[in-house]
Amino acid sequence: MPLTPSGFTASTSRRGRGRTRLLVAFVVVIVLLAAAGAGYLWKIRSDNRALDRAATAAAGEYLSSWQRLGSSGDTATADQNAATAVQEQGKAGVTAVTVPGAIGVDQLVTSMIDIRARLNVTGVRFVPGTLERTGSTATVGYSASLTLAGFPEPYTYDGVLHLVRQGKAWKVQARPDSVNPALVPGLRLDRTASTGKRGRLIDVSGQPLSSDAELVGNLVGQVSPSSGLQRVYDADLAPHGGTVVVRNERNETVNTLRSYPMTDGKDVQTTLDLKVQRAAEAAMATAPKPNGALVAVDTQTGGVLALVNNPLNGYSRALRGNYPPGSTFKIVTATAALIAGKDANTPLDCTQTVPIGGRTFTNAEAEQFGVIPLREAFAHSCNTAFIRLEESLPNSALEQAAKLYGFDGSQPLPIASASGSFPTPKDAVESASAALGQGKVSASPLQMASVAAAVASGTWRQPFVTGTAAKSNPLPAAVVPPLQDFMRAVVTEGTATGVVFPGEVRGKTGTAEYKDGDPPPTHGWFVGYRGNIAFAVIVEDGGFGAVSAAPVAARFLENLGGV
């Protein structure tokens, strides 16, 4: 009988085969049980992963909602933000479950808004951390970074969110310590102010603008409630540093969470010149009508030197006033003509009237000079001649010239202010009106001062009060000398010859109709420059600019003396 390699007999009995089948069956059962157990364990693990993901997602939605709330709007819109935030927190699964320290969702959101307002939060960032779950409860850690105005570094802290499972959803418990770990019912976060000094808004020589009531009222503004340049440059002016503290309902400080070094705010230098400002205020006091404005700018930079309103501390006509510029806009019309190839000797017919599109335009006091050169038409401010001049120009020539001088409807200063507007004329009547600075054309005194400055320097610059001009447009070099000559002719032989100006002044009178009438009432304008100072004067309801506004400009220049 053959032997196996191990020496055992190769034959088997029926009893041996039975034991083998039993062993195989047992092994199969064990394998099946093991497989079933593995599947069960896999399902448990899968369910656990799903629960973890759902809890983590709920925590993430909560933090995202808070981040949006903390980074949007300001305290003035807190109520609207709160309503939105309550909805967002509801979507994020926040709940006021009955646990120690739980509060209402609306109370939670109000607490967040209160923190944003009290700490002066300007930016928020949250980073979720690790989830730890036990059954139907879980915690998720997070790190918070709050950027606080006036503090050199963000206020950072670590917190923990507590979550519970309700039905199939995970919800973040509405608890004060989910906003900040130092909070419990009855406590709130706050900040203490820096003991440093606030910076000053100063003029070109370092003098504080706060010494001038007119500038304080219409430019500088107030610290609280913040307005004007005080608001615009608060980040620089405000003293830095302070502390983040916890206070109770009696406003007592119970804990200091973070201290920041306290430093003084910085002075912010402006382009204003108090000597020029005082000269302008004294000049406007001589205006024949109670309402008006005077603006002076540096011809070489575009920086604003003075802003004066009549009445003082009243509505800011100098910056916000939108007026028809009247014949002062003929500077722009003449620019368009010179760019188009006209010159000082281009003949123009200055008749008493001119019919355009069914409307008759006339000259003031029915003046007529016959055929005269462009230079003389400008000096005498002949309306009919300038209407005919505009008719001879290429389409959009006047509009392009207006854009060259910044008539784009923008806000030039960082506070409420107006430039100039030149809507595209729709027909011949609107084009004729626009050539005279009437119809839909409008400008602020600030804008017209910048127009005069552009003729003086050869470049239009957007007016500014700090820094440098944001926009500038060089005028074609060939048009600048004729324009300067035209404006000198206004003073020496034109509409302003009856006013005695100190020094070599160039300017343009304007008489702007502002509503219908017989005759229509008019505002008086005079814009011009001497040396490095350009200016614009408007006297509301002042009639002829040569009578009302030009004498104010002359007095302004007299007051300046050698400035």
PDB file of N, CA and C in Angstrom, residues 387-431:
ATOM      1  N   ILE A 387     -24.069 130.259 -29.758  1.00  0.00           N
ATOM      2  CA  ILE A 387     -24.986 129.246 -30.293  1.00  0.00           C
ATOM      3  C   ILE A 387     -24.607 128.913 -31.725  1.00  0.00           C
ATOM      4  N   ARG A 388     -24.313 129.936 -32.507  1.00  0.00           N
ATOM      5  CA  ARG A 388     -23.884 129.697 -33.894  1.00  0.00           C
ATOM      6  C   ARG A 388     -22.538 128.968 -33.920  1.00  0.00           C
ATOM      7  N   LEU A 389     -21.677 129.296 -32.951  1.00  0.00           N
ATOM      8  CA  LEU A 389     -20.387 128.604 -32.865  1.00  0.00           C
ATOM      9  C   LEU A 389     -20.604 127.118 -32.613  1.00  0.00           C
ATOM     10  N   GLU A 390     -21.482 126.787 -31.687  1.00  0.00           N
ATOM     11  CA  GLU A 390     -21.740 125.378 -31.369  1.00  0.00           C
ATOM     12  C   GLU A 390     -22.326 124.644 -32.574  1.00  0.00           C
ATOM     13  N   GLU A 391     -23.193 125.333 -33.358  1.00  0.00           N
ATOM     14  CA  GLU A 391     -23.784 124.712 -34.547  1.00  0.00           C
ATOM     15  C   GLU A 391     -22.722 124.333 -35.566  1.00  0.00           C
ATOM     16  N   SER A 392     -21.611 125.047 -35.582  1.00  0.00           N
ATOM     17  CA  SER A 392     -20.561 124.792 -36.571  1.00  0.00           C
ATOM     18  C   SER A 392     -19.602 123.688 -36.144  1.00  0.00           C
ATOM     19  N   LEU A 393     -19.748 123.183 -34.930  1.00  0.00           N
ATOM     20  CA  LEU A 393     -18.808 122.186 -34.420  1.00  0.00           C
ATOM     21  C   LEU A 393     -19.240 120.777 -34.799  1.00  0.00           C
ATOM     22  N   PRO A 394     -18.297 119.840 -34.835  1.00  0.00           N
ATOM     23  CA  PRO A 394     -18.655 118.441 -35.092  1.00  0.00           C
ATOM     24  C   PRO A 394     -19.571 117.903 -33.994  1.00  0.00           C
ATOM     25  N   ASN A 395     -20.334 116.888 -34.369  1.00  0.00           N
ATOM     26  CA  ASN A 395     -21.204 116.253 -33.369  1.00  0.00           C
ATOM     27  C   ASN A 395     -20.377 115.771 -32.180  1.00  0.00           C
ATOM     28  N   SER A 396     -20.900 115.944 -31.004  1.00  0.00           N
ATOM     29  CA  SER A 396     -20.310 115.520 -29.724  1.00  0.00           C
ATOM     30  C   SER A 396     -19.056 116.303 -29.337  1.00  0.00           C
ATOM     31  N   ALA A 397     -18.679 117.326 -30.106  1.00  0.00           N
ATOM     32  CA  ALA A 397     -17.480 118.103 -29.762  1.00  0.00           C
ATOM     33  C   ALA A 397     -17.639 118.767 -28.396  1.00  0.00           C
ATOM     34  N   LEU A 398     -18.809 119.339 -28.133  1.00  0.00           N
ATOM     35  CA  LEU A 398     -19.032 120.012 -26.855  1.00  0.00           C
ATOM     36  C   LEU A 398     -19.065 119.011 -25.715  1.00  0.00           C
ATOM     37  N   GLU A 399     -19.676 117.860 -25.951  1.00  0.00           N
ATOM     38  CA  GLU A 399     -19.738 116.823 -24.917  1.00  0.00           C
ATOM     39  C   GLU A 399     -18.346 116.324 -24.567  1.00  0.00           C
ATOM     40  N   GLN A 400     -17.498 116.147 -25.574  1.00  0.00           N
ATOM     41  CA  GLN A 400     -16.133 115.681 -25.322  1.00  0.00           C
ATOM     42  C   GLN A 400     -15.329 116.725 -24.556  1.00  0.00           C
ATOM     43  N   ALA A 401     -15.543 117.987 -24.857  1.00  0.00           N
ATOM     44  CA  ALA A 401     -14.849 119.045 -24.121  1.00  0.00           C
ATOM     45  C   ALA A 401     -15.308 119.073 -22.663  1.00  0.00           C
ATOM     46  N   ALA A 402     -16.606 118.858 -22.447  1.00  0.00           N
ATOM     47  CA  ALA A 402     -17.124 118.823 -21.075  1.00  0.00           C
ATOM     48  C   ALA A 402     -16.482 117.687 -20.280  1.00  0.00           C
ATOM     49  N   LYS A 403     -16.328 116.533 -20.904  1.00  0.00           N
ATOM     50  CA  LYS A 403     -15.687 115.406 -20.236  1.00  0.00           C
ATOM     51  C   LYS A 403     -14.229 115.731 -19.912  1.00  0.00           C
ATOM     52  N   LEU A 404     -13.594 116.498 -20.783  1.00  0.00           N
ATOM     53  CA  LEU A 404     -12.206 116.882 -20.562  1.00  0.00           C
ATOM     54  C   LEU A 404     -12.067 117.669 -19.258  1.00  0.00           C
ATOM     55  N   TYR A 405     -13.102 118.432 -18.928  1.00  0.00           N
ATOM     56  CA  TYR A 405     -13.111 119.231 -17.700  1.00  0.00           C
ATOM     57  C   TYR A 405     -13.786 118.513 -16.526  1.00  0.00           C
ATOM     58  N   GLY A 406     -14.033 117.230 -16.650  1.00  0.00           N
ATOM     59  CA  GLY A 406     -14.554 116.459 -15.525  1.00  0.00           C
ATOM     60  C   GLY A 406     -16.046 116.524 -15.311  1.00  0.00           C
ATOM     61  N   PHE A 407     -16.813 116.898 -16.339  1.00  0.00           N
ATOM     62  CA  PHE A 407     -18.270 116.888 -16.208  1.00  0.00           C
ATOM     63  C   PHE A 407     -18.767 115.455 -16.399  1.00  0.00           C
ATOM     64  N   ASP A 408     -18.650 114.666 -15.342  1.00  0.00           N
ATOM     65  CA  ASP A 408     -18.997 113.247 -15.435  1.00  0.00           C
ATOM     66  C   ASP A 408     -19.966 112.805 -14.341  1.00  0.00           C
ATOM     67  N   GLY A 409     -20.490 113.740 -13.563  1.00  0.00           N
ATOM     68  CA  GLY A 409     -21.454 113.386 -12.531  1.00  0.00           C
ATOM     69  C   GLY A 409     -20.880 112.674 -11.327  1.00  0.00           C
ATOM     70  N   SER A 410     -19.574 112.687 -11.167  1.00  0.00           N
ATOM     71  CA  SER A 410     -18.952 111.951 -10.070  1.00  0.00           C
ATOM     72  C   SER A 410     -18.972 112.762  -8.774  1.00  0.00           C
ATOM     73  N   GLN A 411     -18.573 112.103  -7.684  1.00  0.00           N
ATOM     74  CA  GLN A 411     -18.394 112.774  -6.395  1.00  0.00           C
ATOM     75  C   GLN A 411     -16.898 112.969  -6.200  1.00  0.00           C
ATOM     76  N   PRO A 412     -16.404 114.198  -6.305  1.00  0.00           N
ATOM     77  CA  PRO A 412     -14.951 114.399  -6.283  1.00  0.00           C
ATOM     78  C   PRO A 412     -14.301 114.219  -4.920  1.00  0.00           C
ATOM     79  N   LEU A 413     -14.983 114.609  -3.847  1.00  0.00           N
ATOM     80  CA  LEU A 413     -14.387 114.523  -2.517  1.00  0.00           C
ATOM     81  C   LEU A 413     -14.905 113.295  -1.781  1.00  0.00           C
ATOM     82  N   PRO A 414     -14.221 112.872  -0.707  1.00  0.00           N
ATOM     83  CA  PRO A 414     -14.672 111.682   0.024  1.00  0.00           C
ATOM     84  C   PRO A 414     -15.906 111.926   0.881  1.00  0.00           C
ATOM     85  N   ILE A 415     -16.422 113.135   0.889  1.00  0.00           N
ATOM     86  CA  ILE A 415     -17.697 113.430   1.532  1.00  0.00           C
ATOM     87  C   ILE A 415     -18.667 113.875   0.448  1.00  0.00           C
ATOM     88  N   ALA A 416     -19.933 114.060   0.805  1.00  0.00           N
ATOM     89  CA  ALA A 416     -20.936 114.421  -0.190  1.00  0.00           C
ATOM     90  C   ALA A 416     -20.516 115.668  -0.961  1.00  0.00           C
ATOM     91  N   SER A 417     -20.400 115.536  -2.270  1.00  0.00           N
ATOM     92  CA  SER A 417     -19.948 116.636  -3.119  1.00  0.00           C
ATOM     93  C   SER A 417     -20.363 116.341  -4.552  1.00  0.00           C
ATOM     94  N   ALA A 418     -20.448 117.396  -5.346  1.00  0.00           N
ATOM     95  CA  ALA A 418     -20.889 117.258  -6.736  1.00  0.00           C
ATOM     96  C   ALA A 418     -19.833 117.826  -7.674  1.00  0.00           C
ATOM     97  N   SER A 419     -19.722 117.217  -8.830  1.00  0.00           N
ATOM     98  CA  SER A 419     -18.841 117.754  -9.867  1.00  0.00           C
ATOM     99  C   SER A 419     -19.716 118.517 -10.846  1.00  0.00           C
ATOM    100  N   GLY A 420     -19.759 118.071 -12.084  1.00  0.00           N
ATOM    101  CA  GLY A 420     -20.609 118.689 -13.089  1.00  0.00           C
ATOM    102  C   GLY A 420     -21.285 117.613 -13.910  1.00  0.00           C
ATOM    103  N   SER A 421     -22.411 117.963 -14.515  1.00  0.00           N
ATOM    104  CA  SER A 421     -23.150 117.001 -15.328  1.00  0.00           C
ATOM    105  C   SER A 421     -23.441 117.611 -16.692  1.00  0.00           C
ATOM    106  N   PHE A 422     -23.193 116.811 -17.728  1.00  0.00           N
ATOM    107  CA  PHE A 422     -23.475 117.248 -19.098  1.00  0.00           C
ATOM    108  C   PHE A 422     -24.178 116.115 -19.833  1.00  0.00           C
ATOM    109  N   PRO A 423     -25.503 116.011 -19.694  1.00  0.00           N
ATOM    110  CA  PRO A 423     -26.241 114.984 -20.435  1.00  0.00           C
ATOM    111  C   PRO A 423     -26.153 115.239 -21.935  1.00  0.00           C
ATOM    112  N   THR A 424     -26.085 114.177 -22.708  1.00  0.00           N
ATOM    113  CA  THR A 424     -26.008 114.317 -24.163  1.00  0.00           C
ATOM    114  C   THR A 424     -27.248 115.035 -24.689  1.00  0.00           C
ATOM    115  N   PRO A 425     -27.078 116.162 -25.399  1.00  0.00           N
ATOM    116  CA  PRO A 425     -28.243 116.879 -25.936  1.00  0.00           C
ATOM    117  C   PRO A 425     -29.017 116.011 -26.920  1.00  0.00           C
ATOM    118  N   LYS A 426     -30.350 116.107 -26.860  1.00  0.00           N
ATOM    119  CA  LYS A 426     -31.200 115.284 -27.718  1.00  0.00           C
ATOM    120  C   LYS A 426     -31.609 115.986 -29.002  1.00  0.00           C
ATOM    121  N   ASP A 427     -31.509 117.307 -29.026  1.00  0.00           N
ATOM    122  CA  ASP A 427     -31.920 118.032 -30.227  1.00  0.00           C
ATOM    123  C   ASP A 427     -31.171 119.353 -30.296  1.00  0.00           C
ATOM    124  N   ALA A 428     -31.497 120.161 -31.307  1.00  0.00           N
ATOM    125  CA  ALA A 428     -30.795 121.419 -31.541  1.00  0.00           C
ATOM    126  C   ALA A 428     -31.019 122.406 -30.407  1.00  0.00           C
ATOM    127  N   VAL A 429     -32.220 122.402 -29.829  1.00  0.00           N
ATOM    128  CA  VAL A 429     -32.506 123.326 -28.730  1.00  0.00           C
ATOM    129  C   VAL A 429     -31.649 122.984 -27.512  1.00  0.00           C
ATOM    130  N   GLU A 430     -31.549 121.697 -27.174  1.00  0.00           N
ATOM    131  CA  GLU A 430     -30.731 121.304 -26.031  1.00  0.00           C
ATOM    132  C   GLU A 430     -29.250 121.593 -26.285  1.00  0.00           C
ATOM    133  N   SER A 431     -28.809 121.419 -27.526  1.00  0.00           N
ATOM    134  CA  SER A 431     -27.416 121.715 -27.860  1.00  0.00           C
ATOM    135  C   SER A 431     -27.132 123.203 -27.702  1.00  0.00           C
TER     136      SER A 431
END
